[in-house]
Coordinates of C-alpha atoms in Angstrom, one line a residue:
Chain A
M1 CA 58.7 34.3 83.6
N2 CA 55.6 34.3 85.7
T3 CA 52.6 34.4 83.5
E4 CA 50.0 34.1 86.2
N5 CA 51.1 37.4 87.7
S6 CA 51.0 39.3 84.4
I7 CA 47.3 38.8 84.2
D8 CA 46.4 42.1 85.5
E9 CA 43.1 43.8 86.3
E10 CA 42.8 45.3 82.8
S11 CA 43.2 42.1 81.0
Y12 CA 40.7 40.5 83.3
N13 CA 37.9 42.4 81.5
I14 CA 39.1 41.5 78.1
R15 CA 37.3 38.6 76.5
T16 CA 37.6 37.0 73.2
E17 CA 34.8 39.3 71.8
R18 CA 37.5 42.0 71.4
F19 CA 39.6 39.9 69.2
E20 CA 39.3 39.2 65.5
G21 CA 40.4 35.6 66.1
P22 CA 42.9 33.4 68.0
L23 CA 45.9 34.8 66.0
D24 CA 44.9 38.5 67.0
L25 CA 44.6 37.3 70.7
L26 CA 48.0 35.6 70.5
L27 CA 49.7 38.6 68.9
H28 CA 48.1 40.8 71.6
L29 CA 49.6 38.6 74.3
I30 CA 53.0 38.6 72.7
K31 CA 53.1 42.4 72.4
K32 CA 51.7 42.8 75.8
N33 CA 54.5 40.8 77.3
K34 CA 57.0 42.6 75.1
M35 CA 58.2 39.4 73.5
D36 CA 59.8 39.3 70.1
I37 CA 57.7 37.3 67.7
M38 CA 60.8 35.4 66.5
E39 CA 61.7 34.4 70.0
I40 CA 58.5 33.7 71.7
K41 CA 58.2 30.8 74.0
I42 CA 54.9 29.3 73.1
S43 CA 54.6 27.3 76.3
E44 CA 54.8 30.7 78.2
I45 CA 51.8 32.3 76.7
T46 CA 49.7 29.2 76.6
S47 CA 48.4 29.7 80.1
E48 CA 47.6 33.3 79.5
Y49 CA 45.7 32.4 76.3
L50 CA 43.7 29.7 78.0
Y51 CA 42.8 32.2 80.7
Y52 CA 40.8 34.1 78.0
L53 CA 38.8 31.0 77.3
R54 CA 38.2 30.2 80.9
D55 CA 34.8 31.1 82.4
K56 CA 33.2 30.3 79.1
S57 CA 30.4 28.1 80.2
R58 CA 28.9 27.9 76.8
I59 CA 30.8 27.7 73.7
N60 CA 29.5 29.0 70.4
P61 CA 31.2 26.6 68.0
S62 CA 31.1 28.9 64.9
R63 CA 33.0 31.7 66.8
E64 CA 35.0 30.1 69.8
G65 CA 35.7 27.0 67.7
D66 CA 38.7 28.8 66.0
F67 CA 39.9 29.9 69.5
L68 CA 39.7 26.3 70.7
M69 CA 41.5 24.9 67.8
T70 CA 44.4 27.2 68.5
A71 CA 44.2 26.3 72.2
S72 CA 44.6 22.7 71.5
T73 CA 47.6 23.4 69.3
L74 CA 49.1 25.5 72.1
I75 CA 48.6 22.7 74.7
Y76 CA 50.0 20.2 72.3
I77 CA 53.1 22.3 71.8
K78 CA 53.5 22.8 75.5
S79 CA 53.1 19.1 76.3
R80 CA 55.7 18.3 73.6
S81 CA 58.2 20.6 75.2
L82 CA 57.8 18.8 78.5
L83 CA 58.3 15.4 77.0
P84 CA 61.5 13.9 75.9
K85 CA 61.7 14.6 72.2
P86 CA 61.4 12.0 69.6
E87 CA 63.6 12.0 66.6
I88 CA 62.0 14.3 64.1
L89 CA 62.5 13.9 60.4
Q90 CA 64.5 16.8 59.1
D91 CA 62.0 18.1 56.4
E92 CA 59.0 17.9 58.8
E93 CA 57.8 21.2 60.1
S94 CA 57.3 21.1 63.8
P95 CA 54.0 22.4 65.2
E96 CA 56.0 25.3 66.9
D97 CA 57.3 26.4 63.5
R98 CA 54.0 26.2 61.9
L99 CA 52.3 28.3 64.5
L100 CA 55.2 30.8 64.4
N101 CA 55.0 31.1 60.8
T102 CA 51.3 31.6 60.9
L103 CA 51.8 34.3 63.5
I104 CA 54.6 36.2 61.5
E105 CA 52.2 36.1 58.5
Y106 CA 49.3 37.4 60.5
D107 CA 51.5 40.2 62.0
K108 CA 52.2 41.3 58.4
I109 CA 48.4 41.2 57.6
Q110 CA 47.7 43.4 60.5
K111 CA 50.3 45.8 59.4
I112 CA 48.9 46.0 55.9
S113 CA 45.3 46.4 57.3
Q114 CA 46.7 49.4 59.3
V115 CA 48.1 50.9 56.1
L116 CA 44.8 50.3 54.3
K117 CA 42.9 51.8 57.1
D118 CA 45.1 55.0 57.0
M119 CA 44.6 55.2 53.2
E120 CA 40.8 54.8 53.7
G121 CA 40.9 57.7 56.1
Q122 CA 42.8 59.8 53.6
T123 CA 40.4 59.1 50.8
L124 CA 37.2 59.2 52.7
I125 CA 37.7 62.9 53.2
L126 CA 37.9 63.5 49.5
W127 CA 34.4 63.7 48.1
K128 CA 33.7 62.6 44.7
R129 CA 30.9 63.2 42.2
E130 CA 27.4 61.9 43.4
E131 CA 28.9 61.0 46.7
V132 CA 26.3 63.0 48.5
A133 CA 23.5 61.2 46.9
E134 CA 25.1 57.9 47.9
K135 CA 25.8 59.0 51.5
F136 CA 22.3 59.8 51.8
V137 CA 20.8 56.7 50.2
S138 CA 22.8 54.2 52.2
K139 CA 21.3 55.5 55.4
E140 CA 17.7 55.6 54.7
F141 CA 15.9 54.0 51.9
E142 CA 18.0 51.2 50.8
L143 CA 15.7 48.5 49.4
E144 CA 17.3 45.2 49.8
E145 CA 16.8 42.5 47.3
V146 CA 15.6 39.4 49.3
S147 CA 15.5 35.8 48.4
S148 CA 12.4 33.6 48.8
F149 CA 14.1 32.1 51.7
Q150 CA 14.4 35.4 53.5
L151 CA 10.8 36.0 52.6
A152 CA 9.8 32.7 54.1
E153 CA 11.7 33.6 57.2
V154 CA 9.6 36.7 57.6
F155 CA 6.6 34.6 57.4
L156 CA 7.8 32.2 60.0
N157 CA 8.4 35.3 62.1
L158 CA 4.8 36.1 61.7
V159 CA 3.6 32.6 62.6
K160 CA 5.8 32.5 65.7
R161 CA 3.4 35.1 67.3
R162 CA 0.7 32.5 67.1
E163 CA 2.9 29.7 68.4
G164 CA 0.4 28.5 71.1
E165 CA -2.1 27.7 68.4
S166 CA -2.7 24.0 67.6
F167 CA -1.7 22.9 64.2
L168 CA -3.2 19.5 64.6
Y169 CA -6.8 20.3 63.7
I170 CA -7.6 22.3 60.7
D171 CA -11.0 23.5 60.3
S172 CA -12.9 23.5 57.1
K173 CA -12.0 26.4 54.7
K174 CA -13.0 29.5 56.4
Y175 CA -10.9 32.0 54.4
S176 CA -10.5 32.4 50.7
I177 CA -8.0 34.4 48.8
E178 CA -10.9 36.1 46.9
K179 CA -12.4 37.4 50.2
K180 CA -9.1 38.4 51.6
W181 CA -8.4 40.3 48.4
E182 CA -11.6 42.4 48.8
E183 CA -10.8 43.1 52.5
L184 CA -7.2 44.1 51.9
L185 CA -8.2 46.3 49.0
Q186 CA -10.8 48.0 51.0
L187 CA -8.5 48.6 54.0
V188 CA -5.8 50.0 51.7
E189 CA -8.4 52.2 49.9
T190 CA -9.8 53.8 53.1
D191 CA -6.5 54.4 54.8
G192 CA -4.4 55.1 51.9
Y193 CA -1.8 52.5 53.1
L194 CA -1.5 49.4 55.3
D195 CA 0.9 48.3 57.8
F196 CA 0.8 44.5 57.1
F197 CA 2.3 43.4 60.5
Q198 CA -0.2 45.6 62.3
Y199 CA -3.0 44.0 60.3
V200 CA -1.7 40.4 61.1
E201 CA -1.7 41.3 64.8
S202 CA -5.5 41.6 64.6
L203 CA -6.0 38.2 63.1
Q204 CA -7.0 35.2 65.1
T205 CA -5.6 32.1 63.4
I206 CA -2.6 31.0 61.6
E207 CA -4.8 30.0 58.8
E208 CA -6.0 33.5 58.3
I209 CA -2.4 34.9 58.5
L210 CA -1.4 32.4 55.8
V211 CA -4.1 33.3 53.5
S212 CA -3.5 37.0 54.0
F213 CA 0.2 36.6 53.4
F214 CA -0.3 34.8 50.2
C215 CA -2.9 37.1 49.2
M216 CA -0.7 40.1 49.8
L217 CA 2.1 38.4 47.7
E218 CA -0.3 37.8 44.9
M219 CA -1.6 41.3 44.9
I220 CA 1.9 42.7 44.8
K221 CA 2.7 40.3 41.9
Q222 CA -0.4 41.4 40.0
R223 CA 0.6 45.0 40.6
V224 CA -2.5 45.9 42.6
F225 CA -0.2 47.0 45.5
I226 CA 3.2 48.3 46.0
G227 CA 4.9 46.7 48.9
V228 CA 7.9 48.2 50.7
Q229 CA 10.0 46.6 53.4
K230 CA 12.8 48.8 54.4
K231 CA 14.8 46.1 56.2
L232 CA 14.7 42.4 56.8
F233 CA 12.0 41.4 59.4
G234 CA 10.8 45.1 59.3
P235 CA 7.3 46.2 58.8
I236 CA 5.8 45.7 55.4
S237 CA 3.9 48.7 54.1
L238 CA 1.4 48.4 51.3
W239 CA 0.1 51.1 48.9
K240 CA -2.4 50.9 46.2
K241 CA -0.7 51.2 42.7
T242 CA -1.9 54.1 40.8
G243 CA -2.2 54.4 37.1
Chain B
M1 CA 19.3 91.7 28.2
N2 CA 22.6 91.7 26.4
K3 CA 24.9 89.1 27.8
P4 CA 28.7 89.6 27.3
K5 CA 30.0 87.5 24.5
E6 CA 31.1 84.0 25.6
K7 CA 34.8 83.3 25.5
E8 CA 35.8 81.1 22.8
F9 CA 38.4 78.3 23.5
N10 CA 41.3 77.2 21.5
I11 CA 42.3 73.7 22.7
R12 CA 45.6 74.0 20.9
T13 CA 46.8 76.4 23.7
E14 CA 47.8 75.2 27.1
A15 CA 45.0 77.1 28.8
G16 CA 42.5 75.7 26.3
K17 CA 43.8 72.1 27.0
M18 CA 43.5 72.5 30.7
A19 CA 40.0 74.1 30.4
F20 CA 39.0 71.0 28.2
I21 CA 40.3 68.4 30.7
E22 CA 38.6 70.4 33.5
S23 CA 35.2 70.2 31.8
V24 CA 35.6 66.5 31.0
L25 CA 36.5 65.6 34.6
F26 CA 33.7 67.9 35.8
V27 CA 31.0 65.9 34.0
S28 CA 32.4 62.5 34.4
K29 CA 31.1 60.2 37.1
D30 CA 34.0 57.8 36.9
P31 CA 37.7 58.5 36.6
V32 CA 38.7 59.3 33.0
E33 CA 41.6 57.4 31.4
P34 CA 44.4 59.8 30.5
E35 CA 44.9 58.1 27.1
R36 CA 41.5 59.2 25.9
L37 CA 42.3 62.8 26.8
M38 CA 45.7 62.6 25.2
N39 CA 44.2 61.2 22.1
Y40 CA 41.7 63.9 21.8
L41 CA 44.1 66.7 22.5
K42 CA 46.7 65.0 20.3
I43 CA 49.3 65.0 23.0
K44 CA 52.0 62.3 22.2
D45 CA 54.3 62.6 25.2
V46 CA 53.1 61.3 28.6
A47 CA 55.4 63.6 30.4
D48 CA 53.8 66.6 28.6
F49 CA 50.4 65.4 29.8
E50 CA 51.5 64.9 33.3
R51 CA 52.9 68.4 33.3
L52 CA 49.6 69.8 32.2
I53 CA 47.8 67.9 35.0
V54 CA 50.3 69.1 37.7
K55 CA 49.9 72.7 36.4
M56 CA 46.1 72.4 36.6
D57 CA 46.1 71.1 40.1
D58 CA 48.7 73.7 41.1
D59 CA 46.4 76.3 39.7
Y60 CA 43.5 75.1 41.8
E61 CA 45.7 75.1 44.9
R62 CA 47.1 78.6 44.3
R63 CA 43.6 80.0 43.8
G64 CA 42.4 78.3 46.9
C65 CA 39.9 76.2 45.0
G66 CA 37.6 73.7 46.8
I67 CA 38.5 71.0 44.4
M68 CA 41.6 69.1 43.1
V69 CA 42.7 66.5 40.5
Q70 CA 43.1 63.0 41.9
K71 CA 44.7 60.0 40.1
A72 CA 43.0 56.8 41.0
G73 CA 42.5 53.4 39.4
G74 CA 44.5 54.5 36.4
G75 CA 42.2 57.5 35.7
L76 CA 41.8 61.2 36.7
Q77 CA 39.0 62.7 38.7
L78 CA 37.9 65.7 40.5
T79 CA 37.5 65.5 44.2
T80 CA 37.0 68.0 47.0
R81 CA 40.0 69.1 49.1
P82 CA 40.7 67.5 52.4
G83 CA 40.1 70.7 54.2
M84 CA 36.5 70.8 53.0
H85 CA 35.5 67.6 54.7
E86 CA 34.2 68.9 57.9
F87 CA 32.2 71.6 56.2
L88 CA 30.7 69.3 53.7
K89 CA 29.6 66.9 56.4
E90 CA 28.0 69.7 58.4
F91 CA 26.3 71.1 55.3
F92 CA 24.9 67.8 54.1
T93 CA 24.2 66.6 57.8
I94 CA 26.2 63.4 57.4
K95 CA 27.2 62.2 60.8
S96 CA 30.0 59.8 59.9
S97 CA 31.2 58.1 56.9
S98 CA 31.1 54.3 57.1
R99 CA 34.5 52.6 57.3
L100 CA 35.4 49.0 56.6
S101 CA 35.5 46.7 59.6
V102 CA 38.8 45.1 61.0
A103 CA 37.7 41.7 59.5
S104 CA 37.0 43.3 56.1
L105 CA 40.4 45.2 56.1
E106 CA 42.3 42.1 57.1
T107 CA 40.6 40.1 54.3
L108 CA 41.4 42.9 51.8
A109 CA 45.0 43.0 52.9
I110 CA 45.4 39.3 52.1
V111 CA 43.5 39.6 48.8
A112 CA 45.6 42.5 47.8
Y113 CA 49.0 40.9 48.5
R114 CA 48.2 37.3 47.7
Q115 CA 45.8 37.5 44.8
P116 CA 44.4 35.4 43.4
V117 CA 43.5 33.7 46.6
T118 CA 40.7 31.3 47.8
I119 CA 38.4 31.8 50.9
A120 CA 40.1 28.8 52.5
E121 CA 43.5 30.4 52.2
I122 CA 42.1 33.6 53.6
S123 CA 40.6 31.8 56.5
D124 CA 43.8 30.0 57.2
L125 CA 45.9 33.2 57.2
R126 CA 43.4 34.9 59.5
G127 CA 42.9 31.9 61.7
V128 CA 39.1 32.5 61.5
N129 CA 36.4 31.6 59.1
S130 CA 36.3 34.5 56.6
V131 CA 33.2 33.8 54.5
G132 CA 31.5 36.7 56.1
P133 CA 34.0 39.4 55.2
V134 CA 34.5 38.0 51.7
K135 CA 30.8 38.2 51.0
N136 CA 30.7 41.7 52.4
L137 CA 33.6 42.8 50.1
L138 CA 32.1 41.2 47.1
Q139 CA 28.9 43.1 47.8
K140 CA 30.9 46.3 48.1
K141 CA 32.6 45.4 44.7
L142 CA 36.1 45.9 46.3
I143 CA 37.0 42.3 45.3
R144 CA 35.9 40.0 42.5
I145 CA 36.1 36.4 41.4
T146 CA 38.8 36.0 38.8
G147 CA 38.8 32.3 38.3
R148 CA 38.7 28.8 39.9
K149 CA 41.5 27.1 41.7
R150 CA 42.4 23.7 40.0
V151 CA 41.9 21.6 43.2
P152 CA 39.1 19.6 44.3
G153 CA 35.9 21.5 44.6
L154 CA 37.2 24.2 42.2
P155 CA 37.1 26.9 44.8
A156 CA 36.7 30.5 43.5
L157 CA 39.7 32.7 43.4
Y158 CA 39.4 36.4 44.5
S159 CA 41.4 39.4 43.4
T160 CA 41.0 43.1 44.1
S161 CA 38.9 45.2 41.7
R162 CA 39.1 48.7 40.2
E163 CA 36.8 49.9 42.9
F164 CA 39.5 48.8 45.3
L165 CA 42.0 51.1 43.8
L166 CA 39.4 54.0 43.7
Y167 CA 38.4 53.4 47.4
F168 CA 41.9 53.6 48.6
G169 CA 43.0 56.3 46.2
L170 CA 45.6 54.2 44.4
G171 CA 46.8 54.6 40.9
D172 CA 47.6 51.0 40.6
L173 CA 48.5 48.0 42.9
S174 CA 52.2 48.9 42.6
E175 CA 51.5 51.9 44.9
L176 CA 50.8 49.6 47.8
P177 CA 54.0 49.5 50.0
S178 CA 56.0 46.3 49.5
L179 CA 56.5 44.0 52.4
E180 CA 60.0 45.3 53.0
E181 CA 58.8 48.9 53.1
L182 CA 56.1 47.9 55.4
T183 CA 58.5 46.6 57.9
E184 CA 60.5 49.7 57.8
M185 CA 57.3 51.8 58.2
F186 CA 56.4 50.0 61.4
E187 CA 59.9 49.9 62.8
E188 CA 59.9 53.7 62.6
K189 CA 56.6 54.0 64.1
E190 CA 57.4 51.6 67.0
Q191 CA 60.8 53.1 67.9
P192 CA 59.8 56.1 70.0
S193 CA 57.8 53.9 72.4
L194 CA 61.1 52.4 73.6
F195 CA 61.9 55.6 75.2
Q196 CA 58.6 56.4 76.9

């Protein structure tokens, strides 16, 4: 079988992004070539598989790593088939068998996924109690619980905007939480609310941003303000807590 | 204003029993266990109860009601009829209902058929790291941790939850097709393509 010719125009555009993983890609190739899973010649689909990884100038190890692992297995199997076979112990599973078994299992998993997907489609059209409320909530005002790490990331995000600034020299204390407190309180009281990101934009130094950020956290903690952030890295809105 | 006198119910009669079940299901957020209803109504035989539910549901259908009785996760609940879906979506201006991703479906398929199972086993079967989909499914409460595997590191073991059954409209896990049935299902599906 000529694998080079079977790479048609359509498959040229298909890249690994479309596939869930190396097994998904392999199954796709097997089905495309109308092979039977039980009788596939692994060496024959190897070149086609590798074709998908070609032109990848940069490899993202967390994603393409899995594809590369399988590629090395395929090449290993192909090279084995070209070499005279050493005596294999009877109870040892050959790499071909191992890959085939994995593929057969994965084929089942895909079929079950399809069944689940159909079931999902059938139940999604049956609405249950309080479904309407949930369907609305999940779209708009879902407040996420964030960890202190995520909060720190938001802060780093803020600081990045002042990247050019020198960290080396720190001037004497110019800003105090007490003064910031008064300033923030006044801003919120005059406008009714404050967009914290917008406020930070107007500040000159990282030191002042730092003080403002901690001051804001303190004010939320002491229940002077209510802070709302609708999504991670999104704008932070502040209101004065009433009553 | 003189209201007409409210009808009194007798839950010893069949109609009364059905009316009672209907009102319980109407106010319940979660599916109601049949045993509880049977206890209250002093129905001993499961078959008798089943007949009552079927009759109730048939009544709804015959009268062209917008609701029906659904069995899910070992309980009973009222849901809207499939044919109402498009109207409801339009009325409540909901564009599309969110569905599970392929990665999540594959992961769920593995958990459903191999439970209890570890993340490493799931990743191995899928050929890709599956920490993401497992986290997502945990968050959606479709799977839960049911133990630790007695191997180095004591990895968590995952199983499907009651929410899983509810989400897919299953009474219990045995309603999932067996692996043999699965093969047959897909052979039937794939057959016609041979003649195209």
